[in-house]
Amino acid sequence: MTTELTERIATTPVAKVQRGGAEIIDSLAVEWRELCRELPDDQPFYHPEWASAYVRHQLRKKKITLITVRCGGRLRAVLPLVEEWRIFLKALPVRVLRGATEMHTWRWDLVRTPGPEQKAVVEAVWKSLRSIFHWDLIKLPDIPEGGAAEELLDLARRDGFIAESRDHMQTPIYRIASPGAPSSSDFMPRSRNLQHSLHRILRKVAASRNMTLERYEKVDDRLLTRFYDLERAGWKGEEGTAIASHASTRVLFDDLARAAADNGYLSMYFLKLDGRDAAAHFGLSFGGTYFMVKCAYDETFRSFSPGHLMVHEVLRDCAERGLSTFDFMAHGEEWKRKWSLQFRPHAHLYVFGRGMYGRFLSLAKVKIAPAIKRRLRSSPNGAARFAGIQGTQPNATVVEVA
């Protein structure tokens, strides 16, 4: 075999499509993590343990479609997808391929090599997607700006498919001051009003309370239950959105916490006032960034603004550990925007099937649904009628069949 032929074989992408459950993800875990470490924007949510936990605890009996690409035997790309029937715009049945993620993970992307094979590898992923003929819609959710999955949209458009990117959320990012001898003023929000409130609260705590911050990098059932109970005791428990409100969500976070601890990036924080848990974070410290995955606080400490006080103290600890960024994760709610106006945009990416039905789905999403939305909102009792049409809400155009 000539040297030229050997080099060609080593750099030629070879794609494979597998269907199964979490076991096919677990079988690739070591190689998958090695590939993630090559990424310029490596994040824990792209690692196999997140996809595996989601598939194991949230999909029940559903299977995933896993596309892998290798060059010379080395894993160069991986894309896990869920294949299912859904109802689009509350009326249209569609076969969907969607990213193997959901609301609790918040960030997702195609994992692919950043090396010289990058273009050919992404093209191999797209050819595999294109060859799976039994889909009407591909949805890749919560892709960060500049994510690798955006390259798939360009390839889809080149081949005559209708592909769209829809803004979904703006995640606040706080840049942490350089470590040294920080004072409380180094970790303040952008909001002047909140700055004044925090200074007052810090003085009040210093004068009359015993405040401690605990960080845990290993977990057990007791520690996890402590966090879940604190979260469920507040408004999240009343609204049924707390982790412990659903058994499947609790075991998902049990798995994620243990996987994060095993891989060395868990940072679970508890802020205590006079020996009682006032606030807590389910957080991750990874690649110089602290990711606030979940937060909770005791509403009986409302006068101390425990959520904001917690952020301030965690920022101080992050600076002492040499971290450079605090990522608030998920949507930029008002309380998060009081800390920073630097955002990381995220989008949902859509590719519609080629043919009349795919074009109709795109037309329905882009023109028909917004027209119905405008008509209902301008008519008497329109808002109440519109509330039941999930598909016309921004970026919520795909609804699972009951």
Coordinates of C-alpha atoms in Angstrom, one line a residue:
M1 CA 0.0 0.0 0.0
T2 CA 1.4 3.4 -1.0
T3 CA 2.0 6.2 1.4
E4 CA -0.5 8.4 -0.6
L5 CA -3.2 5.7 -0.3
T6 CA -2.5 5.2 3.4
E7 CA -2.9 9.0 4.0
R8 CA -6.1 9.1 2.0
I9 CA -7.6 6.2 4.0
A10 CA -6.6 7.9 7.3
T11 CA -8.3 11.2 6.3
T12 CA -11.4 9.9 4.5
P13 CA -14.5 10.2 6.8
V14 CA -16.5 7.1 7.3
A15 CA -19.9 7.7 8.7
K16 CA -22.0 5.2 10.7
V17 CA -25.7 5.3 11.8
Q18 CA -26.7 3.3 14.8
R19 CA -30.0 2.9 16.6
G20 CA -30.4 1.9 20.2
G21 CA -30.4 3.2 23.7
A22 CA -27.9 4.6 26.2
E23 CA -25.7 1.6 25.7
I24 CA -24.5 2.8 22.3
I25 CA -23.5 6.2 23.9
D26 CA -21.8 4.5 26.8
S27 CA -19.8 2.3 24.4
L28 CA -18.2 5.4 22.9
A29 CA -17.8 7.4 26.2
V30 CA -13.9 7.3 26.3
E31 CA -13.5 8.3 22.7
W32 CA -16.3 10.9 22.9
R33 CA -14.7 12.6 25.9
E34 CA -11.3 12.7 24.1
L35 CA -13.0 14.3 21.1
C36 CA -14.7 16.9 23.4
R37 CA -11.3 17.9 24.8
E38 CA -10.2 18.9 21.4
L39 CA -13.0 21.5 21.1
P40 CA -12.2 25.1 21.4
D41 CA -15.4 25.6 23.4
D42 CA -15.6 22.3 25.3
Q43 CA -18.5 22.3 27.7
P44 CA -19.8 19.5 30.0
F45 CA -23.2 19.4 28.3
Y46 CA -21.6 18.0 25.1
H47 CA -20.0 15.1 27.0
P48 CA -21.5 11.6 26.7
E49 CA -22.7 11.4 30.3
W50 CA -25.3 14.1 29.6
A51 CA -26.7 12.4 26.5
S52 CA -26.6 9.0 28.2
A53 CA -28.5 10.2 31.4
Y54 CA -31.1 11.9 29.2
V55 CA -31.7 8.9 27.1
R56 CA -31.8 6.6 30.1
H57 CA -34.2 8.6 32.2
Q58 CA -36.3 10.8 29.9
L59 CA -36.9 8.8 26.8
R60 CA -38.3 5.7 28.4
K61 CA -38.7 3.1 25.6
K62 CA -37.7 5.4 22.8
K63 CA -34.5 4.8 20.8
I64 CA -32.0 7.2 19.5
T65 CA -30.3 7.5 16.2
L66 CA -26.5 8.0 16.7
I67 CA -24.4 9.3 13.8
T68 CA -20.7 8.9 14.2
V69 CA -17.9 9.8 11.8
R70 CA -14.4 8.3 11.9
C71 CA -11.2 9.2 10.1
G72 CA -8.5 6.5 10.2
G73 CA -10.4 4.8 13.0
R74 CA -10.5 7.9 15.2
L75 CA -13.8 9.3 16.3
R76 CA -14.2 12.7 14.6
A77 CA -17.9 13.6 15.0
V78 CA -20.9 12.4 17.0
L79 CA -24.5 13.5 16.8
P80 CA -27.2 11.8 19.0
L81 CA -30.8 12.3 17.8
V82 CA -34.3 11.2 18.9
E83 CA -36.6 9.9 16.2
E84 CA -40.3 10.3 16.9
W85 CA -43.7 11.3 15.6
R86 CA -44.9 14.8 16.7
I87 CA -47.7 17.2 16.0
F88 CA -46.4 20.4 14.4
L89 CA -48.5 23.6 15.0
K90 CA -51.1 21.6 16.8
A91 CA -52.4 20.1 13.5
L92 CA -49.7 18.6 11.3
P93 CA -48.2 15.1 11.9
V94 CA -44.5 15.1 11.3
R95 CA -41.6 12.6 11.7
V96 CA -39.0 14.5 13.6
L97 CA -35.3 14.0 14.2
R98 CA -34.4 16.2 17.2
G99 CA -31.3 16.7 19.4
A100 CA -31.1 14.2 22.2
T101 CA -31.5 16.9 24.9
E102 CA -34.3 18.7 26.7
M103 CA -35.1 21.6 28.9
H104 CA -33.0 20.6 31.9
T105 CA -29.7 20.6 29.9
W106 CA -30.2 23.9 28.1
R107 CA -27.2 23.8 25.7
W108 CA -26.4 21.4 23.0
D109 CA -24.3 21.1 19.8
L110 CA -22.8 18.8 17.2
V111 CA -19.5 17.5 18.5
R112 CA -17.0 17.4 15.7
T113 CA -13.2 17.8 15.3
P114 CA -11.9 21.3 14.9
G115 CA -9.0 19.9 12.9
P116 CA -8.2 19.9 9.2
E117 CA -10.8 17.2 8.6
Q118 CA -13.6 19.4 9.9
K119 CA -15.3 20.3 6.7
A120 CA -15.3 16.8 5.3
V121 CA -16.4 15.4 8.6
V122 CA -19.5 17.7 8.9
E123 CA -20.3 16.9 5.3
A124 CA -20.3 13.2 6.2
V125 CA -22.7 13.9 9.1
W126 CA -25.1 15.8 6.7
K127 CA -25.0 13.0 4.1
S128 CA -26.0 10.5 6.8
L129 CA -28.9 12.8 7.8
R130 CA -29.9 13.3 4.2
S131 CA -29.9 9.5 3.6
I132 CA -32.4 8.9 6.4
F133 CA -35.4 9.5 4.3
H134 CA -38.1 9.0 6.9
W135 CA -38.0 12.5 8.5
D136 CA -40.0 15.6 7.8
L137 CA -38.2 17.9 10.1
I138 CA -34.8 18.1 11.9
K139 CA -34.7 20.2 15.1
L140 CA -31.4 21.0 16.8
P141 CA -32.3 22.9 20.0
D142 CA -30.4 25.5 22.0
I143 CA -27.3 25.7 19.8
P144 CA -25.0 28.5 21.1
E145 CA -24.0 31.2 18.6
G146 CA -21.1 29.9 16.5
G147 CA -22.0 26.3 17.3
A148 CA -20.8 23.5 15.0
A149 CA -24.4 22.6 14.2
E150 CA -24.8 25.8 12.2
E151 CA -22.5 24.2 9.6
L152 CA -25.2 21.6 8.9
L153 CA -27.7 24.3 8.0
D154 CA -25.3 25.7 5.4
L155 CA -24.9 22.2 3.9
A156 CA -28.7 21.7 3.9
R157 CA -29.4 24.9 2.1
R158 CA -26.7 24.0 -0.5
D159 CA -28.6 20.8 -1.2
G160 CA -31.9 22.6 -1.7
F161 CA -33.4 22.0 1.7
I162 CA -35.2 24.8 3.6
A163 CA -33.2 25.5 6.8
E164 CA -33.8 28.1 9.4
S165 CA -32.3 29.5 12.6
R166 CA -34.7 30.9 15.2
D167 CA -33.5 32.9 18.2
H168 CA -34.5 31.1 21.4
M169 CA -32.7 32.5 24.5
Q170 CA -30.0 35.0 25.6
T171 CA -27.9 33.6 28.5
P172 CA -26.2 36.2 30.8
I173 CA -22.5 35.8 31.2
Y174 CA -20.5 37.5 34.1
R175 CA -16.8 38.1 33.6
I176 CA -15.0 37.5 36.9
A177 CA -12.2 39.9 37.9
S178 CA -8.7 38.6 38.1
P179 CA -7.9 36.8 41.4
G180 CA -5.8 38.5 44.0
A181 CA -7.1 40.2 47.2
P182 CA -10.7 40.8 46.1
S183 CA -13.1 42.8 48.2
S184 CA -16.9 42.6 48.2
S185 CA -17.1 45.4 45.6
D186 CA -15.3 43.3 43.0
F187 CA -18.3 40.9 42.6
M188 CA -21.2 43.3 42.2
P189 CA -24.1 43.3 39.7
R190 CA -24.5 45.9 37.0
S191 CA -27.7 47.1 38.6
R192 CA -27.1 50.2 40.8
N193 CA -30.1 49.4 42.9
L194 CA -29.1 45.9 43.5
Q195 CA -25.5 47.0 44.3
H196 CA -26.8 49.3 47.1
S197 CA -29.1 46.5 48.4
L198 CA -26.3 44.0 48.5
H199 CA -23.9 46.3 50.3
R200 CA -26.6 46.9 52.9
I201 CA -27.3 43.2 53.2
L202 CA -23.6 42.3 53.5
R203 CA -23.3 44.9 56.3
K204 CA -26.4 43.5 58.0
V205 CA -25.1 39.9 57.7
A206 CA -21.6 40.9 59.1
A207 CA -23.2 42.6 62.1
S208 CA -25.8 40.0 63.1
R209 CA -25.5 36.7 61.2
N210 CA -23.1 33.9 60.8
M211 CA -22.7 33.2 57.1
T212 CA -20.8 30.3 55.6
L213 CA -20.4 29.0 52.0
E214 CA -19.9 25.3 51.4
R215 CA -18.7 23.8 48.2
Y216 CA -19.0 20.1 47.5
E217 CA -17.2 18.3 44.7
K218 CA -18.5 14.8 45.6
V219 CA -22.1 13.8 46.3
D220 CA -24.2 11.3 48.1
D221 CA -27.9 10.8 48.5
R222 CA -28.0 12.9 51.6
L223 CA -26.5 15.9 49.9
L224 CA -28.7 15.6 46.8
T225 CA -31.8 15.3 49.0
R226 CA -30.7 18.4 50.8
F227 CA -30.6 20.4 47.6
Y228 CA -33.9 18.9 46.3
D229 CA -35.7 19.7 49.5
L230 CA -34.6 23.3 49.5
E231 CA -35.7 23.8 45.9
R232 CA -39.0 22.1 46.4
A233 CA -39.8 24.1 49.5
G234 CA -40.3 27.3 47.4
W235 CA -42.3 28.4 44.4
K236 CA -40.8 25.7 42.2
G237 CA -42.4 23.1 44.4
E238 CA -45.8 24.9 44.3
E239 CA -45.7 25.1 40.5
G240 CA -44.4 21.5 40.1
T241 CA -41.2 22.6 38.4
A242 CA -38.8 21.5 41.1
I243 CA -36.4 18.6 40.3
A244 CA -38.0 16.4 43.0
S245 CA -41.5 17.1 41.6
H246 CA -41.0 14.3 39.0
A247 CA -39.3 11.0 39.7
S248 CA -37.7 10.8 36.2
T249 CA -36.2 14.3 36.6
R250 CA -34.8 13.5 40.1
V251 CA -33.0 10.3 38.9
L252 CA -31.7 12.3 35.9
F253 CA -30.1 14.8 38.2
D254 CA -28.8 12.1 40.5
D255 CA -27.0 10.6 37.5
L256 CA -25.7 13.9 36.3
A257 CA -24.4 14.9 39.7
R258 CA -22.5 11.6 40.1
A259 CA -21.2 11.7 36.6
A260 CA -20.0 15.3 37.1
A261 CA -18.3 14.3 40.4
D262 CA -16.7 11.3 38.8
N263 CA -15.3 13.5 36.0
G264 CA -14.1 16.2 38.3
Y265 CA -16.3 19.2 37.5
L266 CA -19.1 19.2 40.0
S267 CA -19.5 22.3 42.2
M268 CA -22.5 22.0 44.5
Y269 CA -22.8 25.1 46.8
F270 CA -24.8 25.8 49.9
L271 CA -25.0 29.2 51.6
K272 CA -25.8 29.0 55.3
L273 CA -27.1 31.7 57.6
D274 CA -26.9 30.9 61.3
G275 CA -26.5 27.2 60.4
R276 CA -29.5 27.0 58.1
D277 CA -29.5 26.5 54.3
A278 CA -30.5 29.8 52.8
A279 CA -29.6 29.1 49.2
A280 CA -27.9 26.5 47.0
H281 CA -26.6 25.9 43.5
F282 CA -26.3 22.8 41.5
G283 CA -23.2 24.0 39.6
L284 CA -20.3 22.8 37.4
S285 CA -16.8 24.2 37.2
F286 CA -15.3 23.4 33.8
G287 CA -12.7 24.9 31.6
G288 CA -12.4 28.2 33.6
T289 CA -16.2 28.7 33.7
Y290 CA -18.7 28.2 36.4
F291 CA -22.1 27.0 35.1
M292 CA -25.1 27.6 37.3
V293 CA -27.3 24.7 36.3
K294 CA -29.9 25.0 39.0
C295 CA -30.5 27.3 42.0
A296 CA -32.7 27.3 45.0
Y297 CA -33.3 29.4 48.1
D298 CA -35.3 29.5 51.3
E299 CA -38.0 32.1 51.0
T300 CA -38.0 32.7 54.7
F301 CA -34.7 34.6 54.2
R302 CA -36.3 36.8 51.7
S303 CA -35.1 40.0 53.4
F304 CA -31.5 38.9 52.8
S305 CA -32.1 38.4 49.0
P306 CA -30.5 34.9 49.4
G307 CA -30.4 34.3 45.6
H308 CA -28.4 37.4 44.9
L309 CA -26.3 37.0 48.1
M310 CA -25.5 33.4 46.9
V311 CA -24.3 34.7 43.5
H312 CA -22.1 37.2 45.1
E313 CA -20.4 34.6 47.4
V314 CA -20.0 32.1 44.6
L315 CA -18.4 34.7 42.4
R316 CA -15.9 35.4 45.2
D317 CA -15.1 31.7 45.5
C318 CA -14.8 31.3 41.7
A319 CA -12.3 34.2 41.7
E320 CA -10.2 32.6 44.4
R321 CA -10.2 29.3 42.4
G322 CA -9.0 31.2 39.2
L323 CA -12.2 30.9 37.2
S324 CA -12.9 33.6 34.7
T325 CA -16.6 33.3 33.8
F326 CA -19.9 32.8 35.6
D327 CA -22.5 31.4 33.1
F328 CA -26.0 31.9 34.4
M329 CA -27.3 29.3 32.0
A330 CA -30.8 29.1 30.4
H331 CA -32.9 32.2 29.8
G332 CA -32.0 35.7 30.8
E333 CA -34.6 36.3 33.4
E334 CA -34.8 39.7 34.9
W335 CA -32.9 38.8 38.1
K336 CA -30.0 37.5 36.0
R337 CA -29.9 40.6 33.8
K338 CA -29.3 42.7 37.0
W339 CA -25.9 41.0 37.1
S340 CA -24.8 41.3 33.5
L341 CA -25.8 42.6 30.1
Q342 CA -23.3 40.3 28.3
F343 CA -25.2 37.5 26.7
R344 CA -24.6 34.3 24.8
P345 CA -27.3 33.9 22.2
H346 CA -28.8 30.5 21.5
A347 CA -31.0 29.4 18.6
H348 CA -33.2 26.4 17.6
L349 CA -32.1 25.2 14.1
Y350 CA -34.6 23.6 11.7
V351 CA -34.2 21.7 8.5
F352 CA -37.4 20.9 6.7
G353 CA -37.7 17.8 4.5
R354 CA -37.3 18.2 0.8
G355 CA -40.6 18.0 -1.2
M356 CA -44.0 19.5 -1.1
Y357 CA -44.8 18.6 2.5
G358 CA -41.5 20.0 3.8
R359 CA -42.1 23.3 2.0
F360 CA -45.7 23.4 3.4
L361 CA -44.4 22.9 6.9
S362 CA -41.9 25.7 6.5
L363 CA -44.6 28.0 5.0
A364 CA -46.9 27.1 7.9
K365 CA -44.3 28.0 10.5
V366 CA -43.0 31.1 8.8
K367 CA -46.1 32.7 7.4
I368 CA -49.4 30.9 8.3
A369 CA -48.8 30.6 12.1
P370 CA -47.6 34.2 12.6
A371 CA -50.7 35.4 10.6
I372 CA -53.0 33.4 12.8
K373 CA -51.2 34.8 15.8
R374 CA -51.7 38.4 14.7
R375 CA -55.4 37.7 13.8
L376 CA -56.2 36.2 17.2
R377 CA -54.4 38.8 19.2
S378 CA -56.3 41.6 17.4
S379 CA -59.7 40.0 17.8
P380 CA -62.0 40.0 20.9
N381 CA -61.0 37.3 23.4
G382 CA -58.1 36.5 21.0
A383 CA -55.5 36.2 23.7
A384 CA -57.5 33.4 25.5
R385 CA -58.0 31.6 22.2
F386 CA -54.4 32.0 21.2
A387 CA -53.1 30.6 24.5
G388 CA -54.2 27.2 23.5
I389 CA -52.3 27.2 20.2
Q390 CA -48.9 26.1 21.3
G391 CA -47.4 26.1 17.8
T392 CA -47.8 29.9 17.3
Q393 CA -45.8 30.8 20.3
P394 CA -42.2 31.9 19.5
N395 CA -39.8 28.9 19.2
A396 CA -42.4 26.4 20.6
T397 CA -43.6 25.1 17.3
V398 CA -43.2 21.4 18.0
V399 CA -45.5 19.7 20.4
E400 CA -45.3 16.1 21.3
V401 CA -48.4 13.9 20.7
A402 CA -50.1 13.0 23.9

